[in-house]
């Protein structure tokens, strides 16, 4: 059985819809949520009855990114080194698990996807963004390393110049520009990103 504390799953014929569910903290990626997302992707990868996986948040946002309350414990010198190394690798392993899904993976974003949220979406095959939504990678402006394999994925997707612009300037990229630069694949009217992702899924089934 696939039951999680911070994710909800819906199954339809050939399709799974995975929703981030930490509404009180804008779906921030805590260590617990990242572990669940990794386990969920690994479990879905074994399912031969699922052809497409849609990953989404709620009507407010996809996710505000890594939970900075949790991030303090990554640097907790009282933890054994092996434990700290394990925590430091959580986001990388999560993105890798989604990248390696044999199914087609589609991310549906309302509101915004920030930092680790955009990083996670880049590990998936397609991104659908509500037309009033935006994305950003604020890490460098915040003095946080941009990790999780994000920069190679960005360079592969957009080329070096645009990848540098996104990572160094830390701008908010609105939906029309995100679409024009190839950062997202489709835009949809506000509130309809998930429906657009379902329509896209139906075309692959």
Short mmCIF file of C-alpha atoms in Angstrom, two decimals:
data_model
loop_
_atom_site.label_atom_id
_atom_site.label_comp_id
_atom_site.label_asym_id
_atom_site.label_seq_id
_atom_site.Cartn_x
_atom_site.Cartn_y
_atom_site.Cartn_z
CA UNK A 1 0.00 0.00 0.00
CA UNK A 2 1.27 3.44 -0.91
CA UNK A 3 0.30 5.73 1.95
CA UNK A 4 2.26 8.81 2.96
CA UNK A 5 1.98 11.60 5.55
CA UNK A 6 2.79 14.49 3.20
CA UNK A 7 1.61 13.17 -0.18
CA UNK A 8 -1.77 12.15 -1.51
CA UNK A 9 -2.10 9.72 -4.41
CA UNK A 10 -4.93 9.16 -6.86
CA UNK A 11 -4.92 6.29 -9.30
CA UNK A 12 -6.85 6.21 -12.55
CA UNK A 13 -6.45 3.80 -15.45
CA UNK A 14 -2.76 3.97 -16.53
CA UNK A 15 -2.32 7.25 -14.57
CA UNK A 16 -1.14 8.25 -11.07
CA UNK A 17 -1.58 11.77 -9.66
CA UNK A 18 0.80 12.59 -6.79
CA UNK A 19 0.07 15.74 -4.78
CA UNK A 20 2.37 17.45 -2.30
CA UNK A 21 0.37 17.99 0.87
CA UNK A 22 1.91 20.32 3.45
CA UNK A 23 -0.51 23.23 2.94
CA UNK A 24 0.39 25.03 6.19
CA UNK A 25 3.97 25.58 4.95
CA UNK A 26 3.35 26.08 1.20
CA UNK A 27 4.33 22.45 0.53
CA UNK A 28 7.90 23.17 1.66
CA UNK A 29 10.23 20.23 0.99
CA UNK A 30 11.07 18.93 4.45
CA UNK A 31 13.39 15.97 4.92
CA UNK A 32 10.33 13.80 5.58
CA UNK A 33 8.57 14.98 2.40
CA UNK A 34 11.71 14.49 0.30
CA UNK A 35 12.08 10.96 1.63
CA UNK A 36 8.42 10.26 0.82
CA UNK A 37 8.79 11.69 -2.69
CA UNK A 38 11.83 9.46 -3.26
CA UNK A 39 10.04 6.37 -1.95
CA UNK A 40 6.92 7.21 -3.96
CA UNK A 41 8.89 7.52 -7.23
CA UNK A 42 10.72 4.27 -6.53
CA UNK A 43 7.43 2.48 -5.80
CA UNK A 44 5.75 3.91 -8.93
CA UNK A 45 8.75 2.87 -11.02
CA UNK A 46 7.89 -0.77 -10.22
CA UNK A 47 4.28 -0.41 -11.40
CA UNK A 48 3.63 -1.80 -14.86
CA UNK A 49 -0.02 -0.70 -14.71
CA UNK A 50 0.92 3.03 -14.72
CA UNK A 51 2.10 4.82 -17.88
CA UNK A 52 2.02 8.46 -16.74
CA UNK A 53 2.68 10.12 -13.38
CA UNK A 54 1.49 13.68 -12.72
CA UNK A 55 3.12 15.53 -9.83
CA UNK A 56 1.39 18.62 -8.46
CA UNK A 57 0.82 20.82 -5.43
CA UNK A 58 -2.36 22.76 -4.68
CA UNK A 59 -4.10 25.89 -5.99
CA UNK A 60 -1.69 28.16 -4.06
CA UNK A 61 1.62 26.75 -5.22
CA UNK A 62 3.58 23.70 -6.28
CA UNK A 63 6.15 24.18 -3.52
CA UNK A 64 8.08 27.02 -1.89
CA UNK A 65 11.20 24.83 -2.10
CA UNK A 66 13.44 23.27 0.52
CA UNK A 67 12.17 23.71 4.07
CA UNK A 68 14.76 26.07 5.56
CA UNK A 69 13.79 25.04 9.09
CA UNK A 70 14.99 21.56 8.19
CA UNK A 71 18.07 22.89 6.41
CA UNK A 72 19.59 23.93 9.74
CA UNK A 73 19.91 20.28 10.74
CA UNK A 74 21.96 19.56 7.59
CA UNK A 75 24.73 21.59 9.21
CA UNK A 76 24.19 20.18 12.72
CA UNK A 77 27.72 19.34 13.82
CA UNK A 78 26.41 17.14 16.63
CA UNK A 79 25.11 14.59 14.10
CA UNK A 80 27.44 11.81 12.94
CA UNK A 81 29.11 12.56 9.60
CA UNK A 82 27.35 9.63 7.88
CA UNK A 83 23.97 11.01 9.00
CA UNK A 84 24.85 14.52 7.81
CA UNK A 85 25.99 13.15 4.46
CA UNK A 86 22.72 11.21 4.13
CA UNK A 87 20.66 14.35 4.86
CA UNK A 88 22.74 16.45 2.46
CA UNK A 89 22.04 13.95 -0.34
CA UNK A 90 18.25 13.78 0.13
CA UNK A 91 17.34 16.32 -2.55
CA UNK A 92 19.77 14.84 -5.08
CA UNK A 93 18.36 11.33 -4.53
CA UNK A 94 14.78 12.63 -4.74
CA UNK A 95 15.39 14.35 -8.09
CA UNK A 96 17.26 11.31 -9.41
CA UNK A 97 14.37 9.00 -8.46
CA UNK A 98 11.91 11.18 -10.41
CA UNK A 99 14.30 11.55 -13.34
CA UNK A 100 14.69 7.77 -13.53
CA UNK A 101 10.95 7.00 -13.54
CA UNK A 102 10.24 4.77 -16.55
CA UNK A 103 6.81 6.41 -16.86
CA UNK A 104 6.22 9.78 -18.51
CA UNK A 105 6.27 12.37 -15.70
CA UNK A 106 4.41 15.69 -15.89
CA UNK A 107 4.52 18.47 -13.27
CA UNK A 108 1.46 20.75 -12.97
CA UNK A 109 2.27 24.08 -11.28
CA UNK A 110 -0.16 26.68 -9.94
CA UNK A 111 1.09 29.84 -8.24
CA UNK A 112 4.82 29.25 -8.14
CA UNK A 113 7.63 26.71 -7.99
CA UNK A 114 10.64 28.08 -6.13
CA UNK A 115 14.17 26.74 -5.68
CA UNK A 116 14.03 23.03 -4.89
CA UNK A 117 10.49 22.97 -6.29
CA UNK A 118 11.71 24.08 -9.70
CA UNK A 119 14.70 21.74 -9.32
CA UNK A 120 12.33 18.80 -8.75
CA UNK A 121 10.19 19.79 -11.75
CA UNK A 122 13.30 19.85 -13.98
CA UNK A 123 13.90 16.17 -13.16
CA UNK A 124 10.53 15.32 -14.75
CA UNK A 125 9.70 15.07 -18.45
CA UNK A 126 7.24 17.95 -18.89
CA UNK A 127 6.19 21.03 -16.95
CA UNK A 128 2.76 22.70 -17.21
CA UNK A 129 2.53 26.18 -15.65
CA UNK A 130 -0.60 28.21 -14.92
CA UNK A 131 -0.42 31.39 -16.95
CA UNK A 132 -0.39 33.65 -13.87
CA UNK A 133 2.29 31.54 -12.14
CA UNK A 134 6.06 32.08 -11.92
CA UNK A 135 9.22 30.14 -11.14
CA UNK A 136 12.58 31.10 -9.67
CA UNK A 137 15.88 29.79 -8.35
CA UNK A 138 16.68 32.15 -5.45
CA UNK A 139 19.43 30.01 -3.90
CA UNK A 140 22.47 32.08 -4.87
CA UNK A 141 20.87 35.33 -3.68
CA UNK A 142 20.17 33.58 -0.37
CA UNK A 143 23.73 32.28 -0.09
CA UNK A 144 22.60 28.64 -0.50
CA UNK A 145 24.41 26.25 -2.88
CA UNK A 146 22.31 25.26 -5.90
CA UNK A 147 22.65 21.49 -5.76
CA UNK A 148 20.54 18.37 -6.52
CA UNK A 149 21.94 18.15 -10.08
CA UNK A 150 19.93 21.25 -11.02
CA UNK A 151 22.59 23.11 -13.02
CA UNK A 152 23.36 20.23 -15.44
CA UNK A 153 19.61 19.76 -16.02
CA UNK A 154 19.15 23.48 -16.67
CA UNK A 155 22.10 23.62 -19.08
CA UNK A 156 20.75 20.56 -20.94
CA UNK A 157 17.30 22.13 -21.18
CA UNK A 158 18.11 25.80 -21.86
CA UNK A 159 21.79 26.04 -22.80
CA UNK A 160 24.53 27.73 -20.74
CA UNK A 161 23.57 31.40 -21.20
CA UNK A 162 20.00 31.03 -19.99
CA UNK A 163 21.07 28.65 -17.22
CA UNK A 164 23.50 31.32 -15.98
CA UNK A 165 20.83 33.99 -16.12
CA UNK A 166 18.39 31.89 -14.09
CA UNK A 167 20.93 30.85 -11.48
CA UNK A 168 22.93 34.07 -11.06
CA UNK A 169 20.22 36.74 -11.38
CA UNK A 170 17.64 34.74 -9.36
CA UNK A 171 14.79 36.49 -11.20
CA UNK A 172 11.16 35.47 -11.06
CA UNK A 173 10.32 34.10 -14.50
CA UNK A 174 6.65 34.58 -15.41
CA UNK A 175 4.78 31.89 -17.33
CA UNK A 176 4.92 33.44 -20.83
CA UNK A 177 8.70 33.88 -20.62
CA UNK A 178 9.22 30.46 -19.03
CA UNK A 179 7.34 28.98 -22.00
CA UNK A 180 9.25 31.06 -24.56
CA UNK A 181 12.65 30.02 -23.17
CA UNK A 182 11.67 26.33 -22.98
CA UNK A 183 11.78 26.13 -19.19
CA UNK A 184 8.18 24.88 -19.23
CA UNK A 185 6.40 23.02 -22.02
CA UNK A 186 2.83 24.26 -21.73
CA UNK A 187 0.88 27.02 -20.03
CA UNK A 188 -2.76 26.80 -18.94
CA UNK A 189 -5.38 29.21 -17.58
CA UNK A 190 -5.17 29.78 -13.81
CA UNK A 191 -6.62 26.80 -11.95
CA UNK A 192 -6.32 24.50 -14.97
CA UNK A 193 -2.67 23.39 -14.88
CA UNK A 194 -3.63 19.94 -13.57
CA UNK A 195 -6.34 19.59 -16.23
CA UNK A 196 -3.84 20.55 -18.92
CA UNK A 197 -1.41 17.97 -17.51
CA UNK A 198 -4.21 15.35 -17.66
CA UNK A 199 -4.92 16.32 -21.29
CA UNK A 200 -1.22 15.94 -22.09
CA UNK A 201 -1.16 12.56 -20.29
CA UNK A 202 -4.16 11.40 -22.32
CA UNK A 203 -2.25 12.13 -25.55
CA UNK A 204 0.53 9.74 -24.47
CA UNK A 205 -1.76 6.90 -23.35
#
